[in-house]
Amino acid sequence: MRILKRIFWTTAVVLSFLVVAFFIFAPGLVERGANRVAAHDPYPVSESARVLHGSMVVGDWHADSLLWNRDLTERGRRGHLDLPRMIEGNLGLQVFSAVTKSPAGQNYQENSAEAPDTITLLAAGQLWPIKTWRSLTERALYQAAKLRTVAERSKGRLRVVTTRAELDAVLSARARGETVVGGILGIEGGHALEGQMANLDRLDAAGFRVIGLQHFFDNALGGSLHGIGNRGLTEFGRQVVAEIDRRGMVLDLAHSSPRVAAEVLAMVDMPVVVSHTGIHSHTPVRRNFEDVIMRAVARRGGVVAIGFWADVTGDASPAGVADAIRHAITVVGEDHVSLGSDYDGAVPVAFDASELAALTHALLEAGVTEPQIRKVMGENMVRVLRARLP
């Protein structure tokens, strides 16, 4: 009996150790595999590029950094983005998008909304509050609270932006030489509403200002670019679009089906964004809308934000992303192109947030003019935010 007890307690201790080790190490290992930065020698940055980069407002429409259990106030050894790297890269405005559901086996071609959800496993594995394991809305609200915690711990270096006045305060502080970054909350997919308009009130109150309608699957608002067929807006989706317009939010068409995009653009006059994408005539893949849709976005004053991963640009190097941006300017015009990195979005990149000056250098090398670079790197984003924020 004594031997059996000893075996029992030894086994219990070993299992407890393994469980603790899993929760400590497994999420980090998952992120290391998901958010890789390609090994590379330092990218060239000329003196003229360095000066230009340091003088600009640089803004990015899409990063999923709140999904991961990292302290964003500290410079990380994994992932793509945190506050120190944003400051090193002169990144002054960043949309932090809350991911709340992503189907297992996700791909650009077709996904079922009933496929097992990987974010549930990630939330449990990272010891998020139990209520987030069951509710997509609670997952979004938890990530919003995470950003506010980062802001509180940042010693004034990060401010959450929810209004035009707060945006202008950040820009004014930066113009005075203060080290400050504006963080804006976004939603990657309206499934976070869980089919209830009342949840838009909750997300609005929590500070969410950029609302994506879909992610990798069809939802209660309408069809996904990667869903089953090319479904359009549902009646609920039309109601949500109208509310986004009324409330002074930014509507994001990234991951929406072509039919949803066309129906939204027929409904509204406000500028909309495609927050992380490429240009189809440059990189002809399903993930990138056909050029006719991108031009319709531009006609309404919106912006197309070019991503930093090879699936949408064909080449993830600074030169490759610069070439995609140069092509986007020819398709939709210099007033309608922005940055949409998809940092920390389970995509491999070739440069992280600290290395954004290398992109400025590559844009100059590609023949993009200084005024065009200023627009793409941030001025176009600021224009849309000023037009839409309450």
XYZ file of N, CA, C and O in Angstrom, residues 48-135:
352
model
N 19.366 59.454 -46.658
C 18.159 60.181 -47.082
C 16.895 59.429 -46.663
O 15.906 60.050 -46.239
N 16.920 58.089 -46.747
C 15.770 57.299 -46.316
C 15.584 57.392 -44.804
O 14.457 57.482 -44.300
N 16.687 57.377 -44.066
C 16.610 57.471 -42.613
C 15.991 58.801 -42.196
O 15.114 58.845 -41.328
N 16.426 59.893 -42.808
C 15.889 61.215 -42.472
C 14.413 61.299 -42.843
O 13.583 61.792 -42.066
N 14.071 60.838 -44.054
C 12.674 60.862 -44.492
C 11.810 60.027 -43.549
O 10.744 60.483 -43.110
N 12.271 58.837 -43.230
C 11.469 57.952 -42.381
C 11.225 58.590 -41.018
O 10.111 58.511 -40.477
N 12.248 59.201 -40.464
C 12.096 59.807 -39.149
C 11.203 61.026 -39.125
O 10.726 61.437 -38.052
N 10.937 61.605 -40.305
C 10.128 62.822 -40.369
C 8.657 62.537 -40.648
O 7.840 63.464 -40.643
N 8.306 61.272 -40.860
C 6.953 60.935 -41.309
C 6.066 60.457 -40.170
O 6.541 59.970 -39.141
N 4.764 60.562 -40.408
C 3.794 59.793 -39.632
C 3.682 58.433 -40.302
O 3.341 58.337 -41.484
N 4.007 57.372 -39.571
C 3.921 56.014 -40.097
C 2.764 55.307 -39.394
O 2.683 55.315 -38.160
N 1.860 54.730 -40.177
C 0.703 54.050 -39.603
C 0.435 52.726 -40.283
O 0.694 52.560 -41.481
N -0.109 51.786 -39.534
C -0.366 50.432 -40.033
C -1.783 50.021 -39.634
O -2.181 50.167 -38.473
N -2.512 49.459 -40.587
C -3.931 49.163 -40.385
C -4.213 47.815 -39.733
O -5.369 47.539 -39.401
N -3.196 46.951 -39.547
C -3.573 45.612 -39.073
C -2.418 44.864 -38.418
O -1.417 44.548 -39.067
N -2.562 44.575 -37.124
C -1.668 43.659 -36.415
C -2.497 42.870 -35.405
O -3.424 43.408 -34.787
N -2.152 41.598 -35.235
C -2.894 40.701 -34.345
C -2.137 40.441 -33.041
O -2.290 39.384 -32.420
N -1.361 41.388 -32.595
C -0.454 41.182 -31.467
C -1.182 40.913 -30.162
O -0.614 40.276 -29.247
N -2.431 41.376 -30.007
C -3.173 41.151 -28.766
C -3.575 39.694 -28.591
O -3.985 39.292 -27.499
N -3.447 38.903 -29.636
C -3.814 37.490 -29.570
C -2.841 36.678 -28.729
O -3.199 35.624 -28.210
N -1.636 37.174 -28.563
C -0.557 36.376 -27.982
C -0.203 36.856 -26.582
O -0.290 38.039 -26.280
N 0.243 35.908 -25.742
C 0.610 36.243 -24.367
C 2.056 36.724 -24.308
O 2.958 36.000 -23.890
N 2.253 37.950 -24.788
C 3.543 38.624 -24.659
C 3.324 39.968 -23.994
O 2.281 40.588 -24.178
N 4.311 40.433 -23.271
C 4.267 41.766 -22.689
C 4.673 42.760 -23.777
O 5.853 42.875 -24.110
N 3.704 43.472 -24.324
C 3.973 44.359 -25.449
C 4.710 45.625 -25.037
O 5.112 46.408 -25.892
N 4.911 45.826 -23.738
C 5.738 46.963 -23.318
C 7.221 46.619 -23.359
O 8.062 47.511 -23.233
N 7.551 45.341 -23.530
C 8.945 44.891 -23.559
C 9.309 44.423 -24.963
O 8.471 43.899 -25.699
N 10.583 44.582 -25.312
C 11.049 44.108 -26.620
C 11.109 42.586 -26.602
O 11.848 41.994 -25.824
N 10.311 41.954 -27.446
C 10.206 40.511 -27.434
C 11.268 39.816 -28.259
O 11.874 40.418 -29.155
N 11.439 38.536 -27.969
C 12.357 37.707 -28.754
C 11.588 36.807 -29.716
O 12.167 35.906 -30.325
N 10.306 37.029 -29.814
C 9.495 36.338 -30.816
C 8.422 37.304 -31.303
O 8.199 38.361 -30.724
N 7.762 36.917 -32.376
C 6.731 37.776 -32.936
C 7.313 38.936 -33.734
O 8.518 39.039 -33.946
N 6.422 39.820 -34.154
C 6.777 40.877 -35.094
C 6.709 42.280 -34.502
O 7.343 43.190 -35.033
N 5.927 42.466 -33.450
C 5.618 43.827 -33.030
C 5.463 43.919 -31.520
O 4.856 43.056 -30.893
N 6.019 44.953 -30.943
C 5.789 45.362 -29.563
C 6.133 46.840 -29.476
O 6.609 47.431 -30.460
N 5.892 47.439 -28.326
C 6.083 48.884 -28.216
C 7.524 49.321 -28.487
O 7.736 50.278 -29.260
N 8.540 48.683 -27.918
C 9.906 49.110 -28.251
C 10.225 48.999 -29.741
O 10.873 49.891 -30.311
N 9.776 47.934 -30.395
C 10.054 47.810 -31.821
C 9.253 48.815 -32.642
O 9.718 49.298 -33.682
N 8.046 49.141 -32.198
C 7.282 50.187 -32.881
C 8.014 51.529 -32.799
O 8.094 52.271 -33.786
N 8.549 51.826 -31.629
C 9.267 53.090 -31.454
C 10.538 53.103 -32.298
O 10.859 54.102 -32.957
N 11.263 51.983 -32.314
C 12.465 51.896 -33.145
C 12.140 52.112 -34.618
O 12.921 52.714 -35.368
N 10.989 51.615 -35.061
C 10.595 51.740 -36.463
C 9.800 52.989 -36.782
O 9.312 53.138 -37.900
N 9.662 53.881 -35.789
C 8.910 55.134 -35.966
C 7.463 54.863 -36.376
O 6.865 55.612 -37.156
N 6.889 53.792 -35.841
C 5.493 53.457 -36.124
C 4.621 54.225 -35.139
O 4.601 53.941 -33.949
N 3.891 55.210 -35.640
C 3.165 56.124 -34.772
C 1.711 55.791 -34.562
O 1.121 56.201 -33.559
N 1.088 55.059 -35.495
C -0.318 54.665 -35.382
C -0.436 53.194 -35.738
O 0.052 52.773 -36.789
N -1.084 52.427 -34.873
C -1.225 50.992 -35.115
C -2.631 50.536 -34.770
O -3.111 50.775 -33.656
N -3.300 49.888 -35.732
C -4.563 49.220 -35.442
C -4.252 47.827 -34.913
O -3.580 47.028 -35.575
N -4.733 47.563 -33.696
C -4.598 46.246 -33.078
C -5.924 45.516 -33.256
O -6.935 45.899 -32.671
N -5.909 44.480 -34.073
C -7.133 43.780 -34.409
C -7.336 42.569 -33.505
O -6.415 41.787 -33.285
N -8.544 42.428 -32.977
C -8.876 41.313 -32.104
C -9.377 40.139 -32.937
O -10.403 40.240 -33.616
N -8.650 39.044 -32.891
C -9.059 37.810 -33.562
C -9.864 36.987 -32.561
O -9.399 36.741 -31.449
N -11.054 36.557 -32.941
C -11.910 35.838 -31.985
C -12.269 34.421 -32.415
O -12.716 33.630 -31.599
N -12.077 34.098 -33.694
C -12.357 32.741 -34.163
C -11.598 32.512 -35.452
O -11.542 33.404 -36.306
N -11.003 31.329 -35.597
C -10.293 30.989 -36.822
C -10.376 29.485 -37.021
O -9.982 28.721 -36.132
N -10.900 29.049 -38.157
C -11.141 27.617 -38.337
C -9.859 26.821 -38.522
O -8.901 27.281 -39.156
N -9.822 25.634 -37.946
C -8.695 24.732 -38.166
C -8.592 24.422 -39.653
O -9.591 24.282 -40.353
N -7.354 24.352 -40.116
C -7.137 24.088 -41.524
C -7.480 25.249 -42.418
O -7.747 25.078 -43.611
N -7.465 26.452 -41.848
C -7.840 27.633 -42.632
C -6.993 27.721 -43.904
O -5.810 27.434 -43.914
N -7.648 28.127 -44.965
C -6.932 28.331 -46.217
C -7.629 29.438 -46.990
O -8.723 29.864 -46.634
N -7.014 29.909 -48.043
C -7.573 31.017 -48.801
C -8.712 30.579 -49.717
O -9.436 31.427 -50.238
N -8.872 29.270 -49.936
C -9.847 28.809 -50.914
C -11.230 28.634 -50.319
O -12.205 29.209 -50.798
N -11.346 27.840 -49.254
C -12.671 27.548 -48.711
C -12.546 27.001 -47.301
O -11.725 26.126 -47.033
N -13.362 27.529 -46.385
C -13.399 27.063 -45.000
C -14.846 26.957 -44.542
O -15.681 27.785 -44.910
N -15.112 25.971 -43.724
C -16.430 25.825 -43.124
C -16.475 26.543 -41.786
O -15.537 26.465 -40.988
N -17.572 27.245 -41.533
C -17.744 27.914 -40.239
C -17.863 26.908 -39.108
O -17.672 27.251 -37.944
N -18.153 25.655 -39.456
C -18.288 24.616 -38.433
C -16.974 23.903 -38.138
O -16.918 23.011 -37.290
N -15.906 24.259 -38.833
C -14.603 23.636 -38.557
C -14.168 23.963 -37.135
O -14.513 25.017 -36.593
N -13.421 23.069 -36.483
C -12.952 23.344 -35.116
C -12.214 24.667 -35.040
O -11.460 25.034 -35.948
N -12.458 25.393 -33.953
C -11.926 26.741 -33.792
C -10.589 26.710 -33.049
O -10.515 26.257 -31.908
N -9.548 27.226 -33.671
C -8.222 27.210 -33.054
C -8.069 28.272 -31.968
O -7.226 28.123 -31.076
N -8.857 29.345 -32.011
C -8.721 30.399 -31.006
C -9.231 29.930 -29.646
O -8.725 30.361 -28.606
N -10.216 29.039 -29.635
C -10.653 28.465 -28.363
C -9.493 27.746 -27.678
O -9.256 27.924 -26.470
N -8.751 26.956 -28.445
C -7.592 26.249 -27.879
C -6.527 27.232 -27.425
O -5.918 27.051 -26.350
N -6.307 28.274 -28.209
C -5.287 29.249 -27.841
C -5.689 30.011 -26.584
O -4.858 30.267 -25.703
N -6.959 30.373 -26.480
C -7.435 31.078 -25.287
C -7.270 30.211 -24.041
O -6.799 30.687 -22.998
N -7.637 28.944 -24.149
C -7.485 28.042 -23.001
C -6.015 27.811 -22.688
O -5.596 27.834 -21.518
N -5.201 27.596 -23.732
C -3.789 27.330 -23.521
C -3.034 28.500 -22.928
O -2.024 28.322 -22.233
N -3.525 29.723 -23.188
C -2.873 30.911 -22.645
C -3.523 31.378 -21.344
O -3.211 32.451 -20.837
N -4.473 30.560 -20.840
C -5.142 30.841 -19.562
C -5.896 32.165 -19.577
O -5.896 32.906 -18.595
N -6.548 32.457 -20.699
C -7.469 33.590 -20.723
C -8.639 33.276 -19.789
O -8.881 32.104 -19.450
N -9.392 34.282 -19.347
C -10.551 34.021 -18.479
C -11.497 33.004 -19.103
O -11.701 32.990 -20.325
N -12.084 32.178 -18.252
C -12.922 31.080 -18.748
C -14.067 31.592 -19.620
O -14.455 30.939 -20.600
N -14.606 32.764 -19.319
C -15.720 33.279 -20.127
C -15.309 33.509 -21.581
O -16.159 33.471 -22.477
N -14.019 33.723 -21.838
C -13.565 33.902 -23.221
C -13.516 32.584 -23.976
O -13.466 32.593 -25.205
N -13.509 31.475 -23.260
C -13.469 30.182 -23.948
C -14.786 29.904 -24.658
O -14.827 29.149 -25.626
N -15.865 30.530 -24.153
C -17.196 30.229 -24.679
C -17.788 31.355 -25.516
O -18.727 31.117 -26.281
N -17.282 32.565 -25.372
C -17.912 33.722 -26.006
C -16.928 34.479 -26.886
O -15.858 34.904 -26.428
